[in-house]
Coordinates of C-alpha atoms in Angstrom, one line a residue:
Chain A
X1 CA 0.0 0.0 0.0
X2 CA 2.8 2.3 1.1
X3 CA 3.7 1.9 -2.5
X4 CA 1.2 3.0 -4.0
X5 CA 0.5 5.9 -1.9
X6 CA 4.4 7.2 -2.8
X7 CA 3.2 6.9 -6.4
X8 CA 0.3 9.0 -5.9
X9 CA 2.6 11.2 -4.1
X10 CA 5.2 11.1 -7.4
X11 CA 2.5 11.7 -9.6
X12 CA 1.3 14.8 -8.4
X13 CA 4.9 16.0 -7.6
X14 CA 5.6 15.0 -11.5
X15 CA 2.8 17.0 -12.7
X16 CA 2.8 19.7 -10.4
X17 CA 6.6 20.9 -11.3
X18 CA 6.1 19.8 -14.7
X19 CA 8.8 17.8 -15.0
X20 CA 10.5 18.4 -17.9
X21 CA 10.9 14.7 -19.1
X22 CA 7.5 13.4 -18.2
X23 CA 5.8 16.3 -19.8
X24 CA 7.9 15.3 -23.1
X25 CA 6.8 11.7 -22.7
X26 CA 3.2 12.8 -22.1
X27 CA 3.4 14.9 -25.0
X28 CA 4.6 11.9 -27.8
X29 CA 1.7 9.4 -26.5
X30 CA -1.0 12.2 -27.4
X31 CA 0.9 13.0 -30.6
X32 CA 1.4 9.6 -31.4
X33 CA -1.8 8.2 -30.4
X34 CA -3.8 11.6 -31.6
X35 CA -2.3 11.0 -35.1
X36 CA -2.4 7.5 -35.2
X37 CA -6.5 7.6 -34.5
X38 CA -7.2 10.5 -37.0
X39 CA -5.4 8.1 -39.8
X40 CA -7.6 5.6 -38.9
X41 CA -10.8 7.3 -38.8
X42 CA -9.8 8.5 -41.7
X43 CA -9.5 5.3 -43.2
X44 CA -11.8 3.6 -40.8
X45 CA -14.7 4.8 -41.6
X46 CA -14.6 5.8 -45.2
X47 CA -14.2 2.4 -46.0
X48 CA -17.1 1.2 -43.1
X49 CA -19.2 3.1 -44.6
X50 CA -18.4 2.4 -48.0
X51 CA -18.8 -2.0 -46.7
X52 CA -22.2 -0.7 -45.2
X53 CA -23.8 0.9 -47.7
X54 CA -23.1 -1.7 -50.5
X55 CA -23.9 -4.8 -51.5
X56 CA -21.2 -7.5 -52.6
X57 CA -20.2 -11.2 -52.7
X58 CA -18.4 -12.5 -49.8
X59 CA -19.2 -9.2 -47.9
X60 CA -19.8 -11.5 -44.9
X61 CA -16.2 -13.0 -44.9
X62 CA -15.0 -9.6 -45.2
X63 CA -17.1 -8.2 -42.2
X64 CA -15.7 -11.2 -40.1
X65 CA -12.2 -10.1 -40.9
X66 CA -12.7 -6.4 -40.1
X67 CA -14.6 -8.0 -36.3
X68 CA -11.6 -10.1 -36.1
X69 CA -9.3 -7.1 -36.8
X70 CA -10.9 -5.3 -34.2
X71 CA -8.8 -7.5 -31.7
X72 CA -5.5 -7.1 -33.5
X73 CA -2.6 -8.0 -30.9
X74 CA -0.3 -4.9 -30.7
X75 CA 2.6 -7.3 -30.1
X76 CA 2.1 -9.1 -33.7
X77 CA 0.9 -6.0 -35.4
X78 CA 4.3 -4.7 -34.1
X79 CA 6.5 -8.2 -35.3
X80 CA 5.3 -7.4 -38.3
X81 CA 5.5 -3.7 -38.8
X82 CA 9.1 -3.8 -37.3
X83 CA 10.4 -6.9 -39.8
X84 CA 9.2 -4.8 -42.7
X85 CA 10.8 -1.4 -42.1
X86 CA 14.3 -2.9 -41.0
X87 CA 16.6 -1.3 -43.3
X88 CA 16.8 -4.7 -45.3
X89 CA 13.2 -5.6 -44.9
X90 CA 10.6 -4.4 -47.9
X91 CA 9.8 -0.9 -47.1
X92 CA 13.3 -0.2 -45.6
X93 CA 14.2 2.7 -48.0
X94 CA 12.0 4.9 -45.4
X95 CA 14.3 4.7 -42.6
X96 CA 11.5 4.9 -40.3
X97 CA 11.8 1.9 -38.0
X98 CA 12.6 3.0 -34.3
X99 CA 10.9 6.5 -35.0
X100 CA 7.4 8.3 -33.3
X101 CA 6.3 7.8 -37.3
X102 CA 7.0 4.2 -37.1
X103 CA 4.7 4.1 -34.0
X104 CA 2.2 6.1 -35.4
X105 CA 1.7 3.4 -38.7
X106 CA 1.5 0.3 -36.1
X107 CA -0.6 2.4 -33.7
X108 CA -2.9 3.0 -36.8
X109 CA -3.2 -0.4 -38.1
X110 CA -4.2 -1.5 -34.7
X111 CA -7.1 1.5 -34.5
X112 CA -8.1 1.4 -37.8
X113 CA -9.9 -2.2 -37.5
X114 CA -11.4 -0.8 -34.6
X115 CA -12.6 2.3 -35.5
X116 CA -14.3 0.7 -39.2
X117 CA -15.9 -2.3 -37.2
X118 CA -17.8 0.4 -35.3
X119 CA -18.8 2.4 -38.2
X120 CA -19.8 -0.4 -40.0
X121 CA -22.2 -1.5 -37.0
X122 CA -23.3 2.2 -36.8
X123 CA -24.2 2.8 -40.7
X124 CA -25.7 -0.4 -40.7
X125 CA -28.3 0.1 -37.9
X126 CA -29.4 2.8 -39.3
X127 CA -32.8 2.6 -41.3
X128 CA -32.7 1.6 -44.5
X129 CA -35.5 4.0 -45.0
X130 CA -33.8 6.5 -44.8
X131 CA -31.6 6.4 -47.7
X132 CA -34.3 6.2 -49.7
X133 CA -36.0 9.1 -48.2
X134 CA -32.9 11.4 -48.1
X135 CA -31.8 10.3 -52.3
X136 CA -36.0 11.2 -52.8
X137 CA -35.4 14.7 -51.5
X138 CA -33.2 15.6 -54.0
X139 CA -29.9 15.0 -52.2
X140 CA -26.9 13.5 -54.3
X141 CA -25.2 10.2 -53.1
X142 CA -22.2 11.9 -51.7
X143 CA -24.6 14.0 -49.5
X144 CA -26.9 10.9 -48.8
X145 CA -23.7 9.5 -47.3
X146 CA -22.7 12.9 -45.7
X147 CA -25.8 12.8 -43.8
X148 CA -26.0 9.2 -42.8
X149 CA -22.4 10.1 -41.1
X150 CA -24.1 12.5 -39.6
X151 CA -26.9 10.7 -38.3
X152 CA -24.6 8.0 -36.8
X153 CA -22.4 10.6 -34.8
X154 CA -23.0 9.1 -31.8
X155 CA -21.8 5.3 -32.4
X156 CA -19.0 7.1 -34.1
X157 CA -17.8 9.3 -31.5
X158 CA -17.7 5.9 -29.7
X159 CA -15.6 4.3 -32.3
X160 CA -12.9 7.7 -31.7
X161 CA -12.8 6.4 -28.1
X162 CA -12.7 3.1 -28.7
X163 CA -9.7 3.1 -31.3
X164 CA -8.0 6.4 -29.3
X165 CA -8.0 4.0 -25.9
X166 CA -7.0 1.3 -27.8
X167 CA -3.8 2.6 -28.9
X168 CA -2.7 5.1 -26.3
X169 CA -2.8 2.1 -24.2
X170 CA -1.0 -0.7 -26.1
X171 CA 2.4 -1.3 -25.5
X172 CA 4.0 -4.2 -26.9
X173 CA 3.6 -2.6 -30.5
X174 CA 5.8 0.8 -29.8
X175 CA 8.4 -1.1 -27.7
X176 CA 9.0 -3.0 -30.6
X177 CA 8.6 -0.2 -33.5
X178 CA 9.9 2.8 -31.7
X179 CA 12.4 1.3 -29.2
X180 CA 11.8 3.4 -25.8
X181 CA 14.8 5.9 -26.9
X182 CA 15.0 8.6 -24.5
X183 CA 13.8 11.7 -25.5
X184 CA 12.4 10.4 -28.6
X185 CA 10.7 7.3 -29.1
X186 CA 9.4 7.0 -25.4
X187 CA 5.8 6.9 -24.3
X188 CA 3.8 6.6 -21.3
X189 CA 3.1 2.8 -21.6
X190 CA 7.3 1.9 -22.6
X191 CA 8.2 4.3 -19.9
X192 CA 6.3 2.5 -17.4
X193 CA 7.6 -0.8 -18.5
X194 CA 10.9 0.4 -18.3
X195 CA 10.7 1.8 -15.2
X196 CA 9.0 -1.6 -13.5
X197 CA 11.9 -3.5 -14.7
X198 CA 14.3 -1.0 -13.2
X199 CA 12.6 -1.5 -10.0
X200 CA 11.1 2.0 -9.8
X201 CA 7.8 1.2 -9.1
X202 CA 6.9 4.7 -7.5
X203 CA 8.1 6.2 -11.0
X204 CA 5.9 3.6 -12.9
X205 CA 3.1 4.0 -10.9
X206 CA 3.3 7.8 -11.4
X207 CA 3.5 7.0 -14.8
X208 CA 0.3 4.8 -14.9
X209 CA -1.8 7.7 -12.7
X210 CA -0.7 9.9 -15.3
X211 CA -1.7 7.7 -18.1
X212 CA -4.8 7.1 -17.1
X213 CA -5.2 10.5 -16.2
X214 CA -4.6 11.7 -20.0
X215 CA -7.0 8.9 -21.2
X216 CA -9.8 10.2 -18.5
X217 CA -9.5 13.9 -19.7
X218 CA -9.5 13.1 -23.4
X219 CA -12.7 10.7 -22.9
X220 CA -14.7 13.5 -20.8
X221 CA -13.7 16.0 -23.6
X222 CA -15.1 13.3 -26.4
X223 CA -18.6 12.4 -23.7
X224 CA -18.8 16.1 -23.6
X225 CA -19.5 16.4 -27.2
X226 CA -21.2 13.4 -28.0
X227 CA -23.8 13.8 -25.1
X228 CA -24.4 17.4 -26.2
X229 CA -24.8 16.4 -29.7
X230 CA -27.5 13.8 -28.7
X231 CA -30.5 14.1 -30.4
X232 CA -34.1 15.0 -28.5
Chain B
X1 CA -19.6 20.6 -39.9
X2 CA -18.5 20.8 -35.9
X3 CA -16.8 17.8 -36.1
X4 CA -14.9 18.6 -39.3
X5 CA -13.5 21.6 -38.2
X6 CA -12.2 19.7 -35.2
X7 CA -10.5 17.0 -37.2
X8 CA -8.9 20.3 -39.4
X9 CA -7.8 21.7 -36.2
X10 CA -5.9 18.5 -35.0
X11 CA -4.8 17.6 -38.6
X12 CA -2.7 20.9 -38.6
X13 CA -1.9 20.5 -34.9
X14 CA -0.3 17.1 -35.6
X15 CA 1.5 18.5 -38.4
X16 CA 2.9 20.8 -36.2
X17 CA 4.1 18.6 -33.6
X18 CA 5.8 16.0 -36.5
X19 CA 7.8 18.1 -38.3
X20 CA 11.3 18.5 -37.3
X21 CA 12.8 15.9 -35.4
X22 CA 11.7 12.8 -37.8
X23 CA 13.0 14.0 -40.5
X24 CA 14.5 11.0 -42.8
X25 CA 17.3 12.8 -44.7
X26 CA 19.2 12.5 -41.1
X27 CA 19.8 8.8 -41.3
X28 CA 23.6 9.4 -41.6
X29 CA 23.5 10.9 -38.3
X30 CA 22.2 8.3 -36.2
X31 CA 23.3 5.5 -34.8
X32 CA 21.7 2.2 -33.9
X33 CA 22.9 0.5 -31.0
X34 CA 21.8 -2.8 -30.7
X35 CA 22.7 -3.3 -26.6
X36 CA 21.6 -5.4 -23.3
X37 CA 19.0 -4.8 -20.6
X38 CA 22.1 -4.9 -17.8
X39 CA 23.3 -1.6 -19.7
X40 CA 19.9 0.2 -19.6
X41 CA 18.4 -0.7 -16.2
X42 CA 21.7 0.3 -14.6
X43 CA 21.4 3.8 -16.3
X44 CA 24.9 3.8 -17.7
X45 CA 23.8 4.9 -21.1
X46 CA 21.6 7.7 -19.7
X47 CA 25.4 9.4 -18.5
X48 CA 27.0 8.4 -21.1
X49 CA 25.3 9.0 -24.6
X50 CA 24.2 12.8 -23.9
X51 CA 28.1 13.4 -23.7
X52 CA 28.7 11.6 -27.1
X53 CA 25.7 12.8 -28.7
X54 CA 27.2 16.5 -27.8
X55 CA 30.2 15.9 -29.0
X56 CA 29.7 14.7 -31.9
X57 CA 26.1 15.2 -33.0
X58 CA 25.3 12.2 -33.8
X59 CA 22.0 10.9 -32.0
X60 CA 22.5 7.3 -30.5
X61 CA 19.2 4.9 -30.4
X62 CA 19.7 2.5 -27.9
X63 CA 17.8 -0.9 -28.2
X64 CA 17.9 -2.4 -25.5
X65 CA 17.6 -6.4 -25.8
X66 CA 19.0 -9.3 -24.4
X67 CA 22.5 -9.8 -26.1
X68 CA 21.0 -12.8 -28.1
X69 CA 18.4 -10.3 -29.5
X70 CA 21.1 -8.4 -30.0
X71 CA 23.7 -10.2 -31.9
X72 CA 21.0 -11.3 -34.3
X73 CA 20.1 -7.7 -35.3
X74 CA 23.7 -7.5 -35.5
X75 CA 23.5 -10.4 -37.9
X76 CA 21.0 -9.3 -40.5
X77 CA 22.8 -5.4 -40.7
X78 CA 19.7 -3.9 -38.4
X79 CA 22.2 -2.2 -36.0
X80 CA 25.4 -0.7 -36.5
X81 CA 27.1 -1.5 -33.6
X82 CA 26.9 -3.7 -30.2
X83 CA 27.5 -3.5 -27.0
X84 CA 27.2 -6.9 -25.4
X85 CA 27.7 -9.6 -22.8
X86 CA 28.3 -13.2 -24.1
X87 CA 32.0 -13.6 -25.0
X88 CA 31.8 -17.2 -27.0
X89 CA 28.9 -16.4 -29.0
X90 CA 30.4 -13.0 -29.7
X91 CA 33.6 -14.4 -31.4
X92 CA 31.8 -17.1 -33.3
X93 CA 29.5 -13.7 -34.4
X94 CA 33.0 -12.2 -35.3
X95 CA 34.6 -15.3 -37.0
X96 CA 31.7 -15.3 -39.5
X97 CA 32.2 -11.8 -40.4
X98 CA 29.4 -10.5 -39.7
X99 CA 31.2 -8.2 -36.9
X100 CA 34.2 -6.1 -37.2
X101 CA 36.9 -4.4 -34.2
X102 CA 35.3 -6.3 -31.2
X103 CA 36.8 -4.6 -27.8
X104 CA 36.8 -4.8 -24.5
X105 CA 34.6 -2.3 -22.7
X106 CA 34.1 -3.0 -18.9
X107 CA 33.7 -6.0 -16.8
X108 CA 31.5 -6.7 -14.1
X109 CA 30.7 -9.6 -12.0
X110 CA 27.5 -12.2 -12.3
X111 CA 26.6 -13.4 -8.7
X112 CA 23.9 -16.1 -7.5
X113 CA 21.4 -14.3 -5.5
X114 CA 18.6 -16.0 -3.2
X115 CA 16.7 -15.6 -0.5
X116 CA 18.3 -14.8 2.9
X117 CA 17.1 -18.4 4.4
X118 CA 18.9 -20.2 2.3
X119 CA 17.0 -23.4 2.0
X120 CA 19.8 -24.9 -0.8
X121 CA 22.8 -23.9 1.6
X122 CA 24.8 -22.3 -0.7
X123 CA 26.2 -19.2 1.0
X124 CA 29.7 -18.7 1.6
X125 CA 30.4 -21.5 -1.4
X126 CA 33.5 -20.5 -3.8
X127 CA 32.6 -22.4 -6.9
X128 CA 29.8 -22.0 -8.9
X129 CA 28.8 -25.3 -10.5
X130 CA 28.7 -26.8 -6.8
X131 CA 26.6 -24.0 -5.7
X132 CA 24.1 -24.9 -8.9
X133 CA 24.5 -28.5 -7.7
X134 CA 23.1 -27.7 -4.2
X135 CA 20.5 -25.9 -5.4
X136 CA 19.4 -28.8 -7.8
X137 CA 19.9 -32.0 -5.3
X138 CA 17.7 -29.4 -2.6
X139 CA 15.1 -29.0 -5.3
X140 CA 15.1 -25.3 -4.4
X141 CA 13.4 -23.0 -6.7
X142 CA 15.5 -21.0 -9.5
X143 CA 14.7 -18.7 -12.0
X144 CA 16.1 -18.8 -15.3
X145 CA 15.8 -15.4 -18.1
X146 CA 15.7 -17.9 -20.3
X147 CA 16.2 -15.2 -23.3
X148 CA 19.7 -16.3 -24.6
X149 CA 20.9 -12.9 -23.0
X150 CA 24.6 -13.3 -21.9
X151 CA 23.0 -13.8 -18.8
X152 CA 21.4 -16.7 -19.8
X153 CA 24.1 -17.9 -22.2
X154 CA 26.0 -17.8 -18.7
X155 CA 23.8 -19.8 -16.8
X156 CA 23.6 -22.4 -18.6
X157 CA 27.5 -23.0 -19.0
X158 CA 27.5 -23.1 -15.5
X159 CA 24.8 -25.9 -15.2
X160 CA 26.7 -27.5 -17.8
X161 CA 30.0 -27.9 -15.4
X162 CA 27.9 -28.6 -12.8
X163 CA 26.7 -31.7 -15.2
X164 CA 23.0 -31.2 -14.7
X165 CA 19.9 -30.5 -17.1
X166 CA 17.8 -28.5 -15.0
X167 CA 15.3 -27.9 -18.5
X168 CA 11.5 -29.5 -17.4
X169 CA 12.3 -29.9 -13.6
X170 CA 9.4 -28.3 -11.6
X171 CA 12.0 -26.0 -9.6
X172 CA 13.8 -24.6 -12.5
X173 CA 11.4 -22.0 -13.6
X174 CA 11.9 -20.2 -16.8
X175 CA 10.7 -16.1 -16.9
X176 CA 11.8 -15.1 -20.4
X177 CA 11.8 -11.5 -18.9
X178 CA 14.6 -8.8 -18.9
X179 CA 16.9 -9.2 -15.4
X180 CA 15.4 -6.6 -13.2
X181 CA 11.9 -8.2 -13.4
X182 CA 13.6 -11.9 -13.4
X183 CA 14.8 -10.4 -10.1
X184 CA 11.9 -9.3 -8.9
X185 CA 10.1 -12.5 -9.8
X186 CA 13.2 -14.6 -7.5
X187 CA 12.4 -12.1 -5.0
X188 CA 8.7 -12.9 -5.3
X189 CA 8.6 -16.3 -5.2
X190 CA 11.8 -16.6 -2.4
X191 CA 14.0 -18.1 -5.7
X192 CA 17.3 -18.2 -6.5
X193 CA 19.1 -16.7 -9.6
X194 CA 22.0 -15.1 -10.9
X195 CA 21.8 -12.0 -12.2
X196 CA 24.7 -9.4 -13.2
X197 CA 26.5 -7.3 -10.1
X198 CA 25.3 -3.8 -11.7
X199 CA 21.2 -4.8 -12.2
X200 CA 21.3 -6.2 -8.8
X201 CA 22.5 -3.1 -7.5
X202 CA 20.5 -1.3 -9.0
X203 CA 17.3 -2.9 -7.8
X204 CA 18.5 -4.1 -4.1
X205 CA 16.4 -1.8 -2.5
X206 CA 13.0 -3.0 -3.8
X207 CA 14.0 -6.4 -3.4
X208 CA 14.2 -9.2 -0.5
X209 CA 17.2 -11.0 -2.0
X210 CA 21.1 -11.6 -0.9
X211 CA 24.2 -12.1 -2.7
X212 CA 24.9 -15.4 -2.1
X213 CA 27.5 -16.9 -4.0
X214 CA 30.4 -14.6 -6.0
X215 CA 34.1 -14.4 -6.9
X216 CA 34.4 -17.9 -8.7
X217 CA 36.2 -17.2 -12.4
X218 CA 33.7 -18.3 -14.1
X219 CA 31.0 -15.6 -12.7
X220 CA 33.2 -13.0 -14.9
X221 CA 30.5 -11.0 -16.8
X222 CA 32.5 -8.8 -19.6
X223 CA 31.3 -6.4 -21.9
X224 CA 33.1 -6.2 -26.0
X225 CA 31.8 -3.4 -28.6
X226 CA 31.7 -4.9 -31.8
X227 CA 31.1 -3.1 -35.2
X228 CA 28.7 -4.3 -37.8
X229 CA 30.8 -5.5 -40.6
X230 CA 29.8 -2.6 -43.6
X231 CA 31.6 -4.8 -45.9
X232 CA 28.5 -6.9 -45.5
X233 CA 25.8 -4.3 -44.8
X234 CA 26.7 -1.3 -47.1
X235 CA 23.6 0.3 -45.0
X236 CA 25.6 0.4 -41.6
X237 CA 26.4 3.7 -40.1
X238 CA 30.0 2.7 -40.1
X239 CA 31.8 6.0 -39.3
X240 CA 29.2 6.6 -36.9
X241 CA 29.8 2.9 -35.2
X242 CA 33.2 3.8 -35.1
X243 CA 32.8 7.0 -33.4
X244 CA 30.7 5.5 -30.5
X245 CA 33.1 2.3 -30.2
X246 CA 35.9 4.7 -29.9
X247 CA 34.0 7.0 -27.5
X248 CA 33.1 4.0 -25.2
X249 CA 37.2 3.2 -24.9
X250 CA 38.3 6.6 -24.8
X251 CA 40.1 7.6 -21.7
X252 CA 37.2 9.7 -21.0
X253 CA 34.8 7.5 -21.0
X254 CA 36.3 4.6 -18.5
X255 CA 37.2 7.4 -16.4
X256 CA 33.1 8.0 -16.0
X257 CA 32.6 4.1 -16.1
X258 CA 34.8 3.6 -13.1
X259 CA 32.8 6.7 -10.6
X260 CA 29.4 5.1 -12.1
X261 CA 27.2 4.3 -9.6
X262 CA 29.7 4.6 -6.5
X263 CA 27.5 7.3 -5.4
X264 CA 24.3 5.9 -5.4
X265 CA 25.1 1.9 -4.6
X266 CA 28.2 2.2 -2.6
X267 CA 30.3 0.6 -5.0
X268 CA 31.0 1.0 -8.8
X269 CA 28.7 -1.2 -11.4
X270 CA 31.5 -1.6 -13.8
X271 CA 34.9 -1.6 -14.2
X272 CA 36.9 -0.3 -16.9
X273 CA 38.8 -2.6 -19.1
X274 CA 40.4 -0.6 -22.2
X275 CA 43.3 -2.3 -24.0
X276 CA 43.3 -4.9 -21.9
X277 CA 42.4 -8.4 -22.8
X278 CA 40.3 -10.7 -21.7
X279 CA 42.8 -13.4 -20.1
X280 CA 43.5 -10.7 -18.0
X281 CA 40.5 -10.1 -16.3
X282 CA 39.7 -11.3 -12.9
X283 CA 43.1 -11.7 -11.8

């Protein structure tokens, strides 16, 4: 318990003197993770919405891949990302592997999954009616779609959680893919690892508070807008 | 249209924050240094590589892996150089060319650690092997890293002299963690180990463990640089390798080896080595 309570302690200390090397840390997991989610809403749900909306063979099959995707294991997402950027590997030309870039493609391939299973759920439930209504009022396709989006704001605000806590919380992917370098590569999640196997477990459970802080005042800002946005 | 002015408004902020430091033209300029856990829990590098990176503006990353994890990034040209722990699989590494100028850094020591009771009676024992035999004929818990770090690669020579397999016994445990939370599991579970001089250190004060067993020959732990062969990887930083391996012997840098860690632990983690050679260690 004592432990745990000097963690507290550290955390607050941390944050109150803004400590120049936590504050650095704290800043690459939002711009990692920030960027990494806006890719994959991005990609997430332009192409959930385009699966939703149409009609194909084997749309099922593909559907079960994008569910399965949604529980991509950061650790194999980040095997895989790391053995293709080594200089040698396929896409070594970039130079990118043990970067905050690096991160941020891993961190998006895990998200993205996430973020199109949830628009595809979303679209979907959405009465089919109401295509037809919104294309018989005169509106073009692109603004049918514009307004279905719209409709399914809430579900989707969901899905920026969702993929957002997903990735600001994995680890195994940017250990592998960014390396923990000081002052460079290292993010909440790596630190605290790091620290735990140094034996610091004040420092990591600092860490952790702050961590979960970040992830608490990001959420409330995201509720904040969803709830306000709710329809009567 | 709320919503897309947000995502504008963090699209540019992003943007922002990105550009600069990733830059890709500046590959020239850094190094890769493919290293162990021992080096990076101890905090050695964090002295260290600010000094070099001042000096000469390169910018060091340091992945920090067992030395097995190492020595094969070493092997396919995804480091430039090493700084590692396991002297007979580092000269085979070197005899197949696929390293280059392997030196002696720093030695430390490996000791066997355990809890304070003792149930194996090994404390106070000079060799090694017998110590490992105790533990095995007591049926006494150990925890192995199991990772093929040096530390590992140790380990098992030394249950090899000892002329036991501990592999599928119930009291030979294998973590496959780093050595500072293989520590902290031995300390968990009231275990033995062995574990480097410097990581121990390091952690003693979180953890309910005792040196038990040091000094024998074999528990020398010694630490070589070794360049990535650029004849074989024409993508290896090799001026920049050459820099840091010369840094890390300089006269300079074994002076702040040797003061490293004497005021927080008591006692130095490492001890220079420079010029000398191996043979010679542990005299």
């Amino acid at each position: 318990m004592d432990l745990i309570l000097e963690g507290i302690k550290k955390a607050l200390w941390l944050l109150l003197t803004l400590d120049p090397e936590v504050r650095g840390v704290t800043l690459l997991s939002i711009k990692v993770s920030g960027t990494a989610t806006l890719i994959s809403l991005l990609i997430g749900i332009s192409i959930g919405t385009i699966v939703a909306l149409s009609e194909f063979r084997g749309k099922r099959f593909f559907v079960s891949l994008i569910n399965t995707g949604m529980g991509l294991p950061p650790v194999v997402v980040g095997l895989f990302v790391t053995i293709f950027l080594w200089r040698n590997g396929p896409l070594g030309f970039f130079g990118i592997l043990y970067t905050p870039i690096a991160m941020i493609l891993a961190q998006a391939i895990i998200a993205t999954p996430i973020v199109m299973g949830i628009t595809l759920a979303a679209i979907q439930q959405l009465p089919k009616r109401l295509q037809l209504q919104i294309l018989s009022l005169g509106a073009t396709r692109l603004q049918m779609v514009w307004i279905l989006i719209k409709e399914a704001k809430l579900p989707l605000l969901a899905a920026v959680m969702a993929g957002f806590g997903g990735v600001i919380s994995e680890v195994g992917a940017s250990m592998m893919v960014g390396g923990n370098i000081k002052g460079y590569s290292r993010v909440l999640t790596t630190a605290t690892v790091m620290e735990t196997s140094r034996g610091n477990f004040d420092m990591a459970i600092a860490l952790g508070i702050i961590l979960l802080l970040l992830a608490y005042i990001i959420n409330l800002i995201l509720t904040q807008i969803q709830q306000r946005e709710r329809p009567r | 249209m709320k919503i897309n002015r947000w995502v504008t408004l963090l699209g540019v902020i992003s943007l922002l924050f990105l550009h600069g430091k990733t830059s890709v033209g500046a590959q020239q300029k850094t190094i890769v240094l493919g290293t162990t856990t021992s080096t990076q829990d101890s905090g050695l590098f964090e002295v260290l590589i600010p000094i070099f990176e001042k000096k000469t503006g390169y910018f060091v990353k340091t992945i920090a892996v067992g030395s097995g994890q190492a020595m094969v990034l070493g092997q396919r040209g995804e480091a430039d150089l090493l700084l590692v722990h396991s002297p007979a699989a580092e000269k085979k590494f070197v005899a197949e060319g696929c390293g280059i100028n392997r030196r002696l850094v720093m030695h430390n020591d490996f000791v066997i650690v355990g809890p304070s009771e003792d149930p194996a009676k090994v404390k106070g024992l000079r060799s090694a092997s017998e110590s490992f035999k105790r533990i095995a004929s007591a049926k006494a818990l150990f925890l192995s890293r199991a990772d093929k770090s040096g530390t590992h690669v140790k380990e098992m020579d030394i249950w090899k002299r000892s002329g036991i397999n501990p592999e599928g016994e119930k009291w030979y445990q294998q973590t496959g963690l780093g050595m500072g939370q293989t520590l902290n599991v031995a300390a968990e579970k009231k275990g033995y180990t062995l574990a480097d001089r410097g990581t121990y250190l390091a952690l003693k004060k979180n953890l309910e463990l005792s040196i038990l067993v040091e000094g024998d020959a074999i528990l020398l732990n010694a630490y070589h640089v070794i360049e990535i062969n650029p004849a074989r990887w024409p993508k290896v930083n090799a001026a920049g390798a050459r820099a840091f391996a010369n840094f890390m012997v300089s006269r300079e840098t074994q002076g702040i080896i040797k003061t490293f860690g004497v005021d927080k632990f008591g006692s130095p983690l490492f001890f220079p080595d420079a010029g000398k050679k191996e043979e010679e260690l542990g005299r």
